[in-house]
Coordinates of C-alpha atoms in Angstrom, one line a residue:
X844 CA 17.8 0.8 -17.4
X845 CA 17.0 -2.9 -17.4
X846 CA 19.6 -3.5 -14.7
X847 CA 17.9 -0.9 -12.5
X848 CA 14.5 -2.5 -13.0
X849 CA 15.9 -6.0 -12.3
X850 CA 17.5 -4.7 -9.1
X851 CA 14.2 -3.2 -7.9
X852 CA 12.3 -6.4 -8.7
X853 CA 14.8 -8.8 -7.1
X854 CA 15.3 -6.6 -4.0
X855 CA 11.6 -6.3 -3.5
X856 CA 11.1 -10.1 -4.0
X857 CA 13.8 -10.8 -1.4
X858 CA 11.6 -9.6 1.5
X859 CA 8.5 -11.1 0.0
X860 CA 10.3 -14.4 -0.2
X861 CA 10.7 -14.5 3.5
X862 CA 6.9 -14.2 3.8
X863 CA 6.5 -17.0 1.2
X864 CA 8.9 -19.1 3.4
X865 CA 6.3 -19.0 6.2
X866 CA 3.5 -20.1 3.8
X867 CA 5.4 -23.1 2.6
X868 CA 6.9 -23.8 6.0
X869 CA 10.5 -23.3 4.8
X870 CA 13.0 -22.8 7.6
X871 CA 14.4 -19.2 7.2
X872 CA 18.0 -20.1 8.2
X873 CA 18.1 -23.1 5.8
X874 CA 16.6 -21.0 3.0
X875 CA 19.2 -18.3 3.5
X876 CA 22.1 -20.8 3.6
X877 CA 21.0 -22.5 0.4
X878 CA 20.6 -19.1 -1.2
X879 CA 24.2 -18.3 -0.5
X880 CA 25.4 -21.7 -1.6
X881 CA 23.7 -21.2 -5.0
X882 CA 25.0 -17.6 -5.2
X883 CA 28.6 -18.9 -4.6
X884 CA 28.3 -21.6 -7.2
X885 CA 26.9 -19.1 -9.7
X886 CA 29.8 -16.8 -8.9
X887 CA 32.3 -19.6 -9.3
X888 CA 31.1 -20.7 -12.8
X889 CA 30.2 -17.3 -14.3
X890 CA 32.7 -15.1 -16.1
X891 CA 35.4 -17.8 -16.1
X892 CA 35.9 -17.1 -12.4
X893 CA 37.2 -20.6 -11.7
X894 CA 40.2 -19.7 -13.9
X895 CA 40.7 -16.3 -12.1
X896 CA 40.5 -18.0 -8.7
X897 CA 43.2 -20.5 -9.7
X898 CA 45.5 -17.5 -10.6
X899 CA 45.2 -15.9 -7.1
X900 CA 48.5 -16.3 -5.3
X901 CA 48.3 -13.9 -2.4
X902 CA 45.7 -13.1 0.2
X903 CA 44.9 -9.6 -0.8
X904 CA 43.0 -7.1 1.3
X905 CA 39.9 -7.2 -0.9
X906 CA 39.6 -11.0 -0.3
X907 CA 39.7 -10.5 3.5
X908 CA 37.1 -7.7 3.2
X909 CA 35.0 -10.0 1.0
X910 CA 35.1 -12.7 3.6
X911 CA 34.2 -10.2 6.4
X912 CA 31.4 -8.8 4.3
X913 CA 30.0 -12.3 3.5
X914 CA 30.2 -13.2 7.2
X915 CA 28.1 -10.1 8.0
X916 CA 25.5 -11.1 5.3
X917 CA 24.2 -14.1 7.3
X918 CA 23.2 -12.3 10.5
X919 CA 21.8 -9.3 8.6
X920 CA 19.6 -11.4 6.3
X921 CA 18.5 -13.6 9.2
X922 CA 17.5 -10.5 11.1
X923 CA 15.6 -9.3 8.0
X924 CA 13.8 -12.6 7.8
X925 CA 13.0 -12.5 11.6
X926 CA 11.7 -9.0 11.3
X927 CA 9.4 -10.0 8.4
X928 CA 8.2 -12.9 10.5
X929 CA 7.6 -11.1 13.8
X930 CA 6.7 -7.5 12.6
X931 CA 6.0 -7.1 8.9
X932 CA 7.5 -7.0 5.4
X933 CA 7.0 -3.2 5.3
X934 CA 9.0 -2.5 8.5
X935 CA 11.9 -4.8 7.4
X936 CA 11.9 -3.3 3.9
X937 CA 12.0 0.3 5.2
X938 CA 14.7 -0.5 7.7
X939 CA 16.9 -2.2 5.1
X940 CA 16.3 0.5 2.5
X941 CA 16.9 3.4 4.8
X942 CA 20.2 1.8 5.9
X943 CA 21.5 3.5 2.8
X944 CA 22.0 6.5 5.2
X945 CA 25.0 4.8 6.7
X946 CA 27.1 4.1 3.5
X947 CA 26.1 7.5 2.1
X948 CA 27.4 9.2 5.3
X949 CA 30.6 7.2 5.2
X950 CA 31.1 8.0 1.5
X951 CA 30.6 11.7 2.1
X952 CA 32.8 11.8 5.2
X953 CA 35.5 9.3 4.4
X954 CA 35.6 8.1 0.8
X955 CA 34.8 11.3 -1.1
X956 CA 36.9 14.1 0.4
X957 CA 35.4 16.8 -1.8
X958 CA 31.8 16.2 -0.6
X959 CA 30.4 18.1 2.3
X960 CA 27.4 17.6 4.6
X961 CA 24.7 20.3 4.0
X962 CA 21.6 21.1 6.0
X963 CA 19.6 19.2 3.5
X964 CA 21.8 16.1 3.9
X965 CA 21.3 16.2 7.7
X966 CA 17.6 16.7 7.4
X967 CA 17.4 13.7 5.1
X968 CA 19.3 11.5 7.6
X969 CA 17.1 12.6 10.5
X970 CA 13.8 12.0 8.5
X971 CA 15.1 8.6 7.4
X972 CA 15.7 7.5 11.0
X973 CA 12.3 8.9 12.1
X974 CA 10.7 6.9 9.3
X975 CA 12.2 3.6 10.7
X976 CA 11.0 4.5 14.2
X977 CA 7.4 5.4 13.1
X978 CA 7.0 2.4 10.8
X979 CA 7.9 0.0 13.6
X980 CA 5.3 1.2 16.0
X981 CA 2.1 -0.8 16.0
X982 CA -1.4 0.1 17.2
X983 CA -2.1 -0.3 20.9
X984 CA -4.4 -3.3 20.3
X985 CA -1.6 -5.1 18.4
X986 CA 1.1 -4.0 20.9
X987 CA -0.8 -5.3 23.9
X988 CA -0.7 -8.8 22.5
X989 CA 3.1 -8.8 22.6
X990 CA 4.5 -10.1 25.8
X991 CA 7.1 -8.1 27.8
X992 CA 9.6 -10.9 27.1
X993 CA 9.2 -10.5 23.4
X994 CA 9.2 -6.7 23.3
X995 CA 12.8 -6.9 22.0
X996 CA 11.3 -7.3 18.6
X997 CA 10.9 -3.5 18.5
X998 CA 14.7 -3.3 18.3
X999 CA 14.8 -5.5 15.1
X1000 CA 14.3 -2.7 12.6
X1001 CA 17.3 -0.8 14.2
X1002 CA 19.4 -4.0 14.0
X1003 CA 18.4 -4.5 10.3
X1004 CA 19.3 -0.9 9.7
X1005 CA 22.7 -1.2 11.3
X1006 CA 23.5 -4.5 9.7
X1007 CA 22.5 -3.4 6.2
X1008 CA 24.5 -0.2 6.6
X1009 CA 27.6 -2.1 7.7
X1010 CA 27.4 -4.5 4.8
X1011 CA 27.1 -1.6 2.3
X1012 CA 29.9 0.3 4.0
X1013 CA 32.2 -2.7 3.7
X1014 CA 31.3 -3.1 0.0
X1015 CA 31.9 0.6 -0.7
X1016 CA 35.3 0.7 1.1
X1017 CA 36.4 -2.4 -0.8
X1018 CA 35.2 -1.0 -4.2
X1019 CA 36.8 2.4 -3.6
X1020 CA 40.1 1.5 -2.1
X1021 CA 41.0 -2.2 -2.5
X1022 CA 39.3 -4.0 -5.4
X1023 CA 41.1 -4.2 -8.7
X1024 CA 38.7 -3.8 -11.7
X1025 CA 39.8 -7.2 -13.2
X1026 CA 38.8 -8.9 -9.9
X1027 CA 35.4 -7.3 -9.4
X1028 CA 33.5 -10.4 -10.5
X1029 CA 35.4 -12.4 -7.8
X1030 CA 34.2 -10.3 -4.9
X1031 CA 30.7 -11.8 -4.8
X1032 CA 32.0 -15.3 -5.0
X1033 CA 34.2 -14.8 -1.9
X1034 CA 31.5 -12.9 -0.1
X1035 CA 28.7 -15.5 -0.8
X1036 CA 31.0 -18.4 -0.1
X1037 CA 31.9 -16.8 3.3
X1038 CA 28.2 -16.2 4.0
X1039 CA 27.3 -19.8 3.2
X1040 CA 30.2 -21.2 5.3
X1041 CA 29.5 -18.9 8.3

């Protein structure tokens, strides 16, 4: 239960932190990069991972998937930060949370062969997508102040949705099919290192 509460708190704080970046004039890209550097260092030193890393002798599929996942982290989180800055925390939060639709669909269709789509599943997916669209629409008075050149910002929630979904799908595929249980603590190290490096 405590892990669930901590996950909710830290996930919520993540998007609020982007707003705090604006208050303290922290560059979003630099903040994200330093975040991943610290995450990679923590992943290296925790759980005796430095010993486990030295024992790796082959470039397994899970390592390649961790690097690809980490490389996808950077643009996704930067898009989230940019969405918070240009639209709102609420829109970015909804888009990133509803991106759960993508990994759930992939899990039902690809990873879990026994599961099937029901009418209720499809209704949930459609309502989730509608929620993203409706939450990103602003009032006419606010929308009129946005120039035609910058109207691309209305696509940001969709990009956050797709990026978050892709990252979750890659993590799920790695966990289900490629990641040995004794190497599970190494996956975040490789992913966060790739994110910082990219």
